Coordinates of C-alpha atoms in Angstrom, one line a residue:
M284 CA 68.6 -46.8 32.6
P285 CA 68.3 -45.9 36.6
E286 CA 65.1 -46.3 38.1
F287 CA 64.6 -42.9 38.7
D288 CA 65.2 -42.0 35.0
R289 CA 62.5 -44.8 33.9
N290 CA 60.1 -43.6 36.5
L291 CA 60.6 -40.0 35.3
L292 CA 59.5 -40.9 31.7
N293 CA 56.7 -43.0 32.8
D294 CA 55.2 -40.0 34.2
I295 CA 56.1 -37.7 31.4
R296 CA 54.3 -40.5 29.3
I297 CA 50.9 -40.6 31.2
T298 CA 51.1 -36.7 31.0
F299 CA 51.9 -36.7 27.3
N300 CA 49.0 -39.2 26.3
Y301 CA 46.5 -37.4 28.5
V302 CA 47.1 -34.5 26.5
L303 CA 47.1 -36.3 23.3
K304 CA 43.7 -38.1 24.0
N305 CA 41.9 -35.0 25.2
K306 CA 43.1 -32.5 22.5
A307 CA 40.2 -30.2 21.4
K308 CA 38.3 -31.7 18.4
I309 CA 38.3 -29.6 15.4
A310 CA 34.2 -29.0 14.7
R311 CA 33.0 -30.0 11.2
A312 CA 31.1 -26.8 10.6
S313 CA 34.7 -25.1 10.3
I314 CA 35.8 -27.4 7.7
D315 CA 32.6 -27.6 5.4
T316 CA 31.0 -24.3 6.1
Q317 CA 32.5 -20.6 5.9
L318 CA 30.7 -17.3 7.7
Q319 CA 29.5 -14.4 5.8
Y320 CA 28.0 -11.3 7.8
Q321 CA 25.5 -9.1 7.0
F322 CA 24.0 -6.2 8.7
L323 CA 20.3 -5.9 9.6
D324 CA 20.2 -2.0 9.9
E325 CA 21.6 1.0 7.8
E326 CA 23.7 2.3 10.7
Q327 CA 25.5 -1.4 10.9
F328 CA 25.1 -1.8 14.6
I329 CA 23.2 -5.1 14.5
E330 CA 25.5 -7.9 12.7
E331 CA 24.2 -11.2 11.4
S332 CA 26.7 -14.2 11.1
I333 CA 25.6 -16.8 8.1
E334 CA 26.9 -20.1 7.9
I335 CA 27.7 -20.9 4.0
K336 CA 28.4 -24.5 2.9
K337 CA 31.6 -24.8 0.8
G338 CA 31.2 -25.8 -2.9
A339 CA 27.5 -25.6 -2.7
S340 CA 26.2 -25.1 -6.2
P341 CA 25.0 -22.6 -7.5
K342 CA 26.5 -20.2 -4.4
A343 CA 23.7 -17.4 -4.7
L344 CA 20.4 -19.7 -4.4
S345 CA 22.6 -21.4 -1.5
I346 CA 22.8 -18.1 0.4
E347 CA 19.1 -16.9 -0.5
T348 CA 18.0 -20.1 0.9
L349 CA 19.4 -19.5 4.4
I350 CA 18.4 -16.0 4.5
D351 CA 14.7 -17.3 3.6
E352 CA 15.0 -20.0 6.0
P353 CA 17.5 -19.8 8.7
L354 CA 18.4 -22.6 11.0
H355 CA 19.5 -20.9 13.9
R356 CA 20.0 -16.9 13.8
Q357 CA 23.3 -15.4 15.2
I358 CA 23.0 -12.0 15.9
V359 CA 25.3 -9.7 17.7
V360 CA 24.8 -6.2 19.1
N361 CA 26.5 -4.2 21.1
P362 CA 24.4 -2.5 24.0
T363 CA 25.9 0.5 24.6
D364 CA 25.2 1.3 20.4
V365 CA 21.5 1.5 22.0
T366 CA 22.0 3.3 24.9
P367 CA 25.0 4.4 26.8
L368 CA 23.3 3.2 30.1
A369 CA 24.1 -0.2 29.0
A370 CA 27.8 0.0 29.9
H371 CA 27.0 -0.1 33.7
S372 CA 23.2 -1.3 34.1
E373 CA 22.3 -4.9 33.7
T374 CA 18.8 -3.6 33.9
S375 CA 19.0 -1.6 30.6
Q376 CA 20.8 -4.7 29.1
N377 CA 17.4 -6.6 29.9
Y378 CA 15.4 -4.1 28.2
I379 CA 17.6 -3.7 25.2
L380 CA 17.2 -7.4 24.3
P381 CA 13.4 -7.5 23.5
L382 CA 14.0 -4.0 21.8
V383 CA 16.5 -5.0 19.2
A384 CA 14.1 -7.8 18.5
K385 CA 11.5 -5.9 17.9
H386 CA 13.5 -3.7 15.7
I387 CA 14.7 -6.3 13.7
Q388 CA 11.1 -7.9 13.3
R389 CA 9.9 -4.4 12.1
K390 CA 13.0 -4.1 9.5
E391 CA 12.1 -7.5 7.9
H392 CA 8.5 -6.6 7.7
L393 CA 9.3 -3.6 5.4
L394 CA 11.1 -6.1 2.9
T395 CA 8.7 -5.9 -0.3
S396 CA 9.3 -9.3 -1.7
S397 CA 11.0 -12.9 -1.4
S398 CA 14.8 -12.5 -1.2
F399 CA 15.1 -14.6 -4.2
F400 CA 14.6 -11.8 -6.3
P401 CA 17.6 -10.4 -7.5
N402 CA 19.3 -7.3 -5.7
P403 CA 19.1 -3.8 -7.1
S404 CA 22.8 -3.8 -8.5
S405 CA 22.0 -7.3 -10.7
V406 CA 18.4 -5.6 -11.9
N407 CA 20.9 -2.7 -13.1
H408 CA 23.3 -5.1 -14.7
L409 CA 20.6 -7.1 -16.2
L410 CA 18.8 -4.3 -18.0
K411 CA 21.9 -3.0 -18.8
R412 CA 23.1 -6.2 -20.8
L413 CA 19.7 -6.3 -22.5
H414 CA 20.1 -3.0 -23.9
V415 CA 23.8 -3.6 -25.0
D416 CA 23.0 -6.9 -26.6
Y417 CA 19.9 -5.4 -28.4
S418 CA 21.5 -2.1 -29.4
E419 CA 24.9 -3.0 -30.7
H420 CA 24.4 -6.7 -31.4
Q421 CA 20.9 -6.8 -32.9
N422 CA 19.8 -9.5 -30.4
K423 CA 16.0 -9.4 -30.7
S424 CA 15.8 -12.2 -27.5
A425 CA 17.1 -9.1 -25.6
L426 CA 14.4 -6.7 -27.2
I427 CA 11.9 -9.0 -26.1
L428 CA 13.4 -9.6 -22.6
M429 CA 13.7 -5.9 -22.3
L430 CA 10.1 -4.9 -23.4
A431 CA 8.8 -8.0 -21.0
F432 CA 11.1 -6.0 -18.0
L433 CA 9.9 -2.6 -18.9
T434 CA 6.3 -3.3 -19.1
G435 CA 5.7 -6.2 -17.1
N436 CA 3.6 -8.0 -19.7
S437 CA 4.8 -11.6 -20.2
V438 CA 7.3 -12.5 -23.2
N439 CA 4.7 -14.7 -25.0
E440 CA 2.4 -11.5 -25.5
W441 CA 5.4 -9.7 -26.8
L442 CA 6.2 -12.6 -29.0
Y443 CA 2.9 -12.4 -30.3
I444 CA 3.5 -8.8 -31.2
Q445 CA 5.9 -9.7 -33.7
S446 CA 3.4 -9.8 -36.4
K447 CA 2.5 -6.2 -38.1
R448 CA -1.6 -7.3 -37.7
A449 CA -1.4 -8.0 -34.1
K450 CA -2.3 -5.4 -31.9
K451 CA -3.7 -6.9 -28.5
L452 CA -1.6 -8.2 -25.8
N453 CA -4.3 -9.4 -24.0
N454 CA -7.9 -8.6 -23.0
R455 CA -7.2 -5.4 -21.8
Q456 CA -3.8 -4.5 -23.0
K457 CA -3.0 -3.2 -26.3
L458 CA -0.7 -1.5 -28.5
I459 CA -2.1 1.7 -30.2
Y460 CA -0.3 4.1 -32.4
K461 CA -1.4 8.0 -31.9
N462 CA 0.3 11.2 -32.5
D463 CA 3.3 9.9 -34.1
Q464 CA 3.8 7.5 -31.2
F465 CA 3.6 3.7 -29.8
F466 CA 1.6 3.7 -26.7
L467 CA 0.7 0.1 -24.4
N468 CA -2.7 1.2 -23.4
S469 CA -4.0 -0.7 -20.2
H470 CA -8.1 -0.7 -19.8
F471 CA -9.1 -0.7 -15.6
N472 CA -12.1 -2.4 -15.5
V473 CA -12.8 -1.2 -12.1
F474 CA -12.8 2.1 -12.6
E475 CA -15.7 2.0 -14.9
N476 CA -18.8 4.0 -14.2
R477 CA -20.7 3.7 -18.1
N478 CA -24.4 4.5 -16.3
F479 CA -23.8 7.5 -14.5
E480 CA -26.1 10.4 -15.5
Y481 CA -24.0 13.1 -14.5
S482 CA -20.3 11.5 -15.8
D483 CA -19.1 15.4 -16.8
N484 CA -19.3 16.2 -13.0
L485 CA -16.2 13.4 -11.9
L486 CA -13.4 14.0 -11.4
N487 CA -11.2 11.6 -13.2
Q488 CA -11.6 11.9 -16.8
T489 CA -10.4 8.4 -18.5
I490 CA -10.4 4.5 -17.1
Y491 CA -7.2 4.2 -19.9
L492 CA -3.6 4.6 -19.1
D493 CA -1.6 4.9 -21.9
I494 CA 2.6 4.1 -21.2
P495 CA 4.8 5.3 -24.0
I496 CA 6.9 3.0 -25.8
P497 CA 10.1 4.6 -28.1
N498 CA 8.6 3.9 -31.5
L499 CA 12.3 2.4 -32.3
F500 CA 11.7 -0.9 -30.0
I501 CA 8.3 -1.5 -32.0
E502 CA 10.1 -1.0 -35.7
D503 CA 12.4 -3.2 -34.6
L504 CA 10.3 -5.8 -33.5
R505 CA 8.6 -6.2 -36.3
K506 CA 11.8 -5.7 -38.4
M507 CA 14.0 -8.3 -37.0
D508 CA 13.9 -11.7 -38.2
S509 CA 11.4 -13.6 -35.8
V510 CA 12.6 -15.2 -32.8
S511 CA 11.0 -18.3 -30.9
F512 CA 10.1 -18.7 -27.3
D513 CA 13.0 -21.6 -27.1
D514 CA 15.3 -18.7 -28.5
I515 CA 14.2 -16.7 -25.4
Q516 CA 15.0 -19.5 -23.0
Q517 CA 18.3 -20.1 -24.4
Y518 CA 19.5 -16.7 -24.1
L519 CA 18.2 -16.7 -20.5
R520 CA 20.4 -19.8 -19.9
K521 CA 23.6 -17.6 -21.1
L522 CA 22.6 -14.4 -19.1
R523 CA 21.9 -16.4 -15.7
Q524 CA 25.5 -18.2 -16.3
E525 CA 27.3 -14.7 -17.0
L526 CA 25.3 -12.5 -14.7
L527 CA 25.1 -14.9 -11.7
I528 CA 21.5 -14.6 -11.6
P529 CA 20.5 -18.5 -11.0
K530 CA 16.7 -18.1 -10.6
L531 CA 16.0 -15.5 -13.4
S532 CA 13.4 -16.5 -15.5
V533 CA 10.9 -15.5 -18.2
V534 CA 8.3 -14.9 -15.4
K535 CA 10.8 -13.4 -13.1
V536 CA 12.0 -10.8 -16.1
S537 CA 8.2 -9.4 -16.3
S538 CA 7.9 -9.1 -12.6
L539 CA 11.2 -7.2 -12.2
L540 CA 9.7 -3.6 -12.8
H541 CA 6.7 -4.2 -10.6
H542 CA 9.6 -5.5 -7.7
T543 CA 11.9 -2.6 -8.5
V544 CA 9.5 0.2 -8.4
L545 CA 7.8 -1.0 -5.0
A546 CA 11.4 -1.6 -3.7
K547 CA 12.3 2.2 -4.8
T548 CA 9.1 4.0 -3.8
G549 CA 7.2 2.1 -1.5
N550 CA 4.2 3.0 -3.5
K551 CA 2.4 -0.3 -4.5
Q552 CA -0.6 1.8 -6.5
L553 CA 2.2 3.4 -8.6
A554 CA 3.7 -0.3 -9.0
D555 CA 0.8 -1.7 -10.1
L556 CA -0.3 1.1 -12.3
I557 CA 2.7 0.9 -14.2
T558 CA 2.7 -2.9 -15.0
G559 CA -0.7 -2.4 -15.5
I560 CA -1.7 -5.1 -12.8
D561 CA -5.6 -5.9 -13.1
A562 CA -7.4 -4.2 -10.4
N563 CA -9.1 -7.6 -9.0
Q564 CA -5.8 -8.4 -8.0
S565 CA -4.8 -5.2 -6.3
S566 CA -7.3 -3.9 -3.8
S567 CA -4.4 -0.5 -3.8
V568 CA -5.8 0.4 -7.3
S569 CA -9.4 0.3 -6.7
Y570 CA -9.4 4.0 -5.5
C571 CA -7.2 5.9 -7.6
H572 CA -6.5 9.3 -8.7
Q573 CA -3.4 10.2 -10.8
N574 CA -2.1 12.8 -12.9
I575 CA -0.9 11.2 -16.1
P576 CA 2.1 13.5 -16.9
R577 CA 3.5 13.0 -13.4
L578 CA 2.7 9.4 -13.7
H579 CA 4.8 9.4 -16.9
A580 CA 7.7 11.4 -15.3
Q581 CA 7.7 9.3 -12.4
Y582 CA 8.3 6.1 -14.7
I583 CA 10.9 7.9 -16.7
D584 CA 12.7 9.0 -13.2
I585 CA 12.7 4.9 -12.2
L586 CA 14.0 3.8 -15.8
K587 CA 17.2 6.6 -14.9
S588 CA 18.0 4.8 -12.1
L589 CA 18.2 1.5 -13.4
C590 CA 19.6 2.2 -17.2
A591 CA 20.6 5.7 -18.3
D592 CA 21.0 4.5 -21.6
V593 CA 17.4 3.0 -22.0
A594 CA 15.8 6.3 -19.9
S595 CA 17.8 8.7 -22.6
T596 CA 16.1 6.3 -25.5
Y597 CA 12.6 7.1 -23.8
E598 CA 13.3 10.7 -23.5
S599 CA 14.6 11.5 -27.3
C600 CA 11.9 9.0 -28.8
V601 CA 9.0 10.1 -26.7
P602 CA 8.1 13.5 -26.9
S603 CA 6.0 15.3 -24.2
L604 CA 2.8 15.5 -26.0
P605 CA -0.1 18.0 -25.1
D606 CA -3.4 16.1 -23.5
S607 CA -6.4 17.4 -23.0
I608 CA -7.3 14.5 -20.6
T609 CA -4.8 15.0 -17.7
H610 CA -6.4 12.9 -14.7
F611 CA -6.8 9.0 -15.0
G612 CA -8.5 6.7 -12.3
S613 CA -11.9 6.0 -10.4
R614 CA -14.6 7.4 -12.2
K615 CA -16.8 7.7 -8.8
A616 CA -15.4 10.8 -7.4
P617 CA -17.1 14.3 -7.6
K618 CA -15.4 17.0 -8.7
P619 CA -14.4 19.7 -5.8
Q620 CA -17.4 22.0 -6.7
V621 CA -19.9 19.3 -6.8
I622 CA -18.5 18.3 -3.1
T623 CA -18.9 21.9 -1.9
E624 CA -22.7 21.9 -3.3
I625 CA -23.3 18.3 -1.8
F626 CA -22.8 19.8 1.7
A627 CA -23.8 23.0 1.4
V628 CA -27.4 21.2 0.5
L629 CA -27.3 18.7 3.7
K630 CA -26.7 21.6 5.9
F631 CA -29.3 23.9 4.5
N632 CA -32.1 21.2 4.9
I633 CA -30.9 21.2 8.5
F634 CA -31.7 24.8 9.3
S635 CA -34.7 24.9 6.6
Q636 CA -37.1 22.6 8.8
A637 CA -39.4 24.4 10.8
E638 CA -38.4 25.1 14.3
D639 CA -40.4 23.0 16.2
D640 CA -40.3 20.0 13.8
L641 CA -37.3 18.7 15.9
I642 CA -37.5 15.0 14.7
A643 CA -36.9 16.3 10.7
I644 CA -34.2 18.4 12.1
Y645 CA -32.7 15.4 13.9
N646 CA -32.8 13.4 10.9
H647 CA -30.9 15.8 8.7
Y648 CA -28.5 16.5 11.1
N649 CA -27.9 12.6 11.3
I650 CA -27.7 12.4 7.5
W651 CA -25.4 15.6 7.6
M652 CA -22.9 13.5 10.2
W653 CA -23.0 10.5 8.2
H654 CA -21.8 12.0 5.3
I655 CA -19.1 14.3 7.2
L656 CA -18.0 11.4 9.2
L657 CA -17.5 9.1 6.1
L658 CA -15.5 11.6 4.0
F659 CA -13.1 12.6 6.9
T660 CA -12.2 8.7 8.2
A661 CA -12.3 7.5 4.6
A662 CA -14.5 4.6 5.8
R663 CA -16.4 2.0 4.4
P664 CA -20.2 2.9 4.3
V665 CA -21.6 -0.1 6.3
A666 CA -24.8 -0.2 7.9
E667 CA -24.8 1.1 11.5
F668 CA -21.8 3.1 10.7
P669 CA -19.7 4.6 12.4
G670 CA -20.7 2.2 15.2
F671 CA -21.0 3.2 18.9
L672 CA -20.2 6.4 21.0
K673 CA -18.1 4.4 22.8
N674 CA -15.9 3.8 20.0
F675 CA -14.9 7.5 19.8
N676 CA -12.2 8.5 22.0
L677 CA -12.4 12.3 21.5
K678 CA -9.4 13.3 23.8
R679 CA -7.0 11.0 21.8
Q680 CA -8.7 11.9 18.6
I681 CA -9.3 8.2 17.7
L682 CA -12.1 6.0 16.1
M683 CA -12.5 2.0 16.2
V684 CA -14.6 1.2 13.4
S685 CA -16.0 -1.9 12.4
D686 CA -16.2 -1.7 8.3
K687 CA -14.7 -4.9 7.2
E688 CA -17.4 -7.4 8.6
V689 CA -20.6 -8.0 7.0
G690 CA -22.7 -8.7 10.1
G691 CA -23.0 -6.8 13.1
R692 CA -20.7 -3.7 14.0
N693 CA -19.8 -5.0 17.6
G694 CA -16.0 -5.9 16.8
F695 CA -13.0 -4.0 17.9
G696 CA -12.6 -2.9 14.2
R697 CA -9.5 -1.0 13.1
L698 CA -8.2 2.5 14.4
I699 CA -8.8 5.5 12.2
P700 CA -7.3 8.9 13.7
L701 CA -10.0 12.0 13.8
C702 CA -9.2 15.8 12.5
S703 CA -9.7 18.3 15.2
F704 CA -12.8 19.6 12.8
L705 CA -14.5 16.1 13.2
V706 CA -13.7 16.1 16.8
E707 CA -15.7 19.7 17.0
E708 CA -18.4 18.5 15.1
I709 CA -18.9 15.6 16.8
K710 CA -19.1 17.4 20.2
K711 CA -21.7 19.6 18.8
F712 CA -23.7 16.6 17.8
L713 CA -23.7 15.0 21.1
K714 CA -24.7 18.5 22.7
F715 CA -27.3 18.7 20.2
L716 CA -28.5 14.9 21.3
E717 CA -28.9 16.4 25.2
Y718 CA -31.2 19.3 23.9
F719 CA -33.4 17.2 21.9
S720 CA -33.5 14.4 24.7
I721 CA -35.3 16.8 27.1
Q722 CA -37.5 18.9 24.2
I723 CA -39.1 15.4 23.3
A724 CA -39.2 13.8 26.8
M725 CA -42.8 14.6 27.1
N726 CA -44.3 14.1 24.0
Y727 CA -42.3 11.1 22.7
P728 CA -41.2 9.1 25.8
L729 CA -40.1 6.2 23.6
L730 CA -37.6 8.2 21.4
N731 CA -36.5 9.6 24.8
D732 CA -35.2 6.1 25.6
V733 CA -33.6 5.5 22.6
I734 CA -31.6 9.0 23.0
Q735 CA -30.3 7.3 26.3
Q736 CA -29.7 4.1 25.0
I737 CA -27.3 6.2 22.4
E738 CA -25.7 7.8 25.0
T739 CA -24.9 4.7 27.1
S740 CA -23.6 2.8 24.0
K741 CA -26.3 0.6 23.5
L742 CA -27.4 1.9 20.1
P743 CA -25.6 3.1 17.2
L744 CA -24.5 7.0 17.3
L745 CA -26.6 7.9 14.1
G746 CA -30.3 7.1 13.1
I747 CA -33.1 8.3 11.7
I748 CA -37.3 8.6 13.1
Q749 CA -40.0 7.7 10.9
N750 CA -43.4 7.0 12.2
N751 CA -42.2 7.6 15.8
K752 CA -39.6 4.7 15.2
W753 CA -36.0 4.8 15.6
T754 CA -33.8 2.8 12.9
P755 CA -30.2 3.0 12.6
L756 CA -28.4 4.4 9.6
R757 CA -27.3 2.1 6.9
P758 CA -26.7 3.3 3.0
S759 CA -29.7 2.5 1.4
T760 CA -31.5 4.6 3.6
V761 CA -29.5 7.6 3.0
K762 CA -29.6 7.3 -0.3
D763 CA -33.3 6.9 -0.4
L764 CA -33.8 10.2 1.6
Y765 CA -31.8 12.0 -1.1
P766 CA -32.3 10.9 -4.4
E767 CA -32.0 14.5 -5.9
L768 CA -28.4 14.5 -5.1
G769 CA -27.7 11.7 -7.5
L770 CA -25.1 10.0 -5.6
A771 CA -25.4 6.5 -7.3
H772 CA -22.2 4.9 -5.6
E773 CA -22.4 4.5 -1.7
N774 CA -18.5 5.0 -1.0
W775 CA -18.1 8.0 -2.8
H776 CA -16.4 9.7 0.3
R777 CA -13.7 7.1 0.0
H778 CA -12.8 7.8 -3.9
T779 CA -12.6 11.4 -3.0
A780 CA -10.6 11.2 0.1
R781 CA -8.3 9.2 -1.8
A782 CA -7.8 11.2 -4.6
F783 CA -7.4 13.9 -1.9
L784 CA -4.5 12.5 -0.4
T785 CA -2.9 10.9 -3.3
H786 CA 1.1 12.8 -3.3
K787 CA 0.3 14.4 0.2
F788 CA 0.9 11.7 2.4
S789 CA 3.1 8.5 2.2
E790 CA 1.3 5.5 0.7
P791 CA 1.7 3.0 4.1
E792 CA -0.3 5.8 5.8
I793 CA -3.0 5.9 3.1
L794 CA -3.2 2.3 2.9
A795 CA -3.8 1.9 6.6
L796 CA -6.6 4.3 6.6
F797 CA -8.2 2.5 3.9
G798 CA -8.0 -0.9 5.5
H799 CA -5.6 -2.3 2.8
E800 CA -2.7 -3.4 5.0
L801 CA -0.5 -6.3 4.9
M802 CA -1.7 -9.3 7.0
Q803 CA -1.1 -8.5 11.0
Q804 CA 0.1 -4.7 9.5
E805 CA -3.1 -2.9 10.9
A806 CA -2.4 0.0 13.2
A807 CA -2.1 -1.0 17.0
H808 CA -1.7 -4.6 15.7
P809 CA 1.1 -6.1 18.0
F810 CA 3.3 -7.0 15.2
S811 CA 2.7 -3.9 13.2
S812 CA 5.5 -2.2 12.0
L813 CA 3.2 1.4 11.3
S814 CA 4.2 3.7 13.8
L815 CA 1.2 5.2 15.1
S816 CA 2.4 8.7 15.7
Q817 CA 3.2 9.1 12.3
F818 CA 0.0 7.3 11.1
S819 CA -2.1 10.2 13.5
K820 CA -0.8 13.0 11.3
I821 CA -2.5 12.0 8.5
A822 CA -5.6 13.7 10.3
D823 CA -3.7 17.0 9.9
V824 CA -4.2 16.2 5.9
L825 CA -7.7 15.3 6.6
E826 CA -8.2 18.3 8.1
Q827 CA -7.1 20.5 5.1
M828 CA -10.6 18.8 3.1
K829 CA -12.6 21.3 5.0
T830 CA -11.0 24.3 3.3
Y831 CA -10.4 22.7 -0.1
F832 CA -13.7 21.6 -0.3
K833 CA -15.1 25.0 1.5
I834 CA -17.1 22.8 4.1
T835 CA -18.4 24.7 7.2
G836 CA -19.6 22.8 10.3
V837 CA -23.4 23.1 11.6
E838 CA -23.9 25.8 14.1
A839 CA -25.6 23.7 16.7
H840 CA -25.9 26.5 19.0
V841 CA -28.7 28.2 16.7
I842 CA -30.7 24.9 17.1
T843 CA -30.7 24.5 21.0
Q844 CA -31.1 28.1 21.8

């Protein structure tokens, strides 16, 4: 071979070997895993890619585990979908990244529970399958699981009800038969008010909630051959394989209705009531006022969204029964007429005092302010409520109240919107304090100093003067001053406000007003997904209580003339 040809081949071989030794390596991730994509928003602007291991068993559980505990999240968003300015501005793009991160954080705060729960379509398929196996194949295991699903009670409790003599499912719930219809009767202990002398003047009429159950279900439950817990487990194993729901269990079946109601309505109180959750485990149930026919209608609507056949069975087997008792819930809220009379008496006591008895006028005015502030803010009646004057921002119409701590009221507390009526009454009260301070300056110099400390937020806003000594208001003091009103429960204002707000505003804002938010979801908290602008709108609804309860403000100018 000529020398030129040999040298040329050697050069080519060197180049060829270099390319072979430095070829691109194939990443193992592309062999062992595959990518799946999901959108984090309804508009499908934010896309997340997830690596799923091939051959993982079960596949659904692998996906849920990765979603719950992601190692490295890969999220793609086009900045121009957020704002067109991002196409030509690097500064705008830098602003968009933290904005999108906050948006994703808010979306994920709205999740109602762990993603290990079946998705809505799986829940629908499960209920339909249970109904088909029961109605067409006379499968009693399917019937018991369906009853556990529809009521939230455990499978063991429904296994016990197979006996015709059995009626009680647990200490609080029992099966009753009235007006030719079966009902699941739930007793809510927290609503009881047995020793209250004037029970006829309370708003809600019962602490028992009856959820109708088709007679056919109970008759078949007791007529068909008995099944055991092992039979239920065997049937569940079959459902897990056929419906591809890997984590389906007897416990999960009984919790699916609560999960579904919460996901569809966002109303935790409704979910707790329908499934009979014990109030000791649910702060949302503590303050409750519900119309029973409306509650039944909501229950049927939820069943319609899950399975039309089950809902039609309920509608055909459960007649609309007239009942004299229509309102259910807490037995601590007075009727509207009683509230009107209470505030009329409180206001009358201010103007019925002698003109020169300014201390008596001051005391009664403070008591009136105590009650009006509690009703229109739905705050807890704690000592030294509502705190200091500096806690009010009358221009922005907000109050920072510390009503969760047992001790002092010096914490930052939580934010409560103030309605216009309340802002106006506070301004009039402050003018009265100025007038009161001037009038008593000569005769009571020590009390004059107290008023100045109130105005400079060194003492709480509300208090009473007894034996020439000023003391801040507390629930026991207010109760002792007006025993004739018969207000046995200090927090009747909160029960009244909750009853008024029900169905007038969305549930998250009501829970925020009552201080029943989830952790880190308090209004103005850095991680809260609660919109302050939306939350502040609840003040407009609170304002309506003035007209509804026929409450009028104090004509302070009459006192200060």
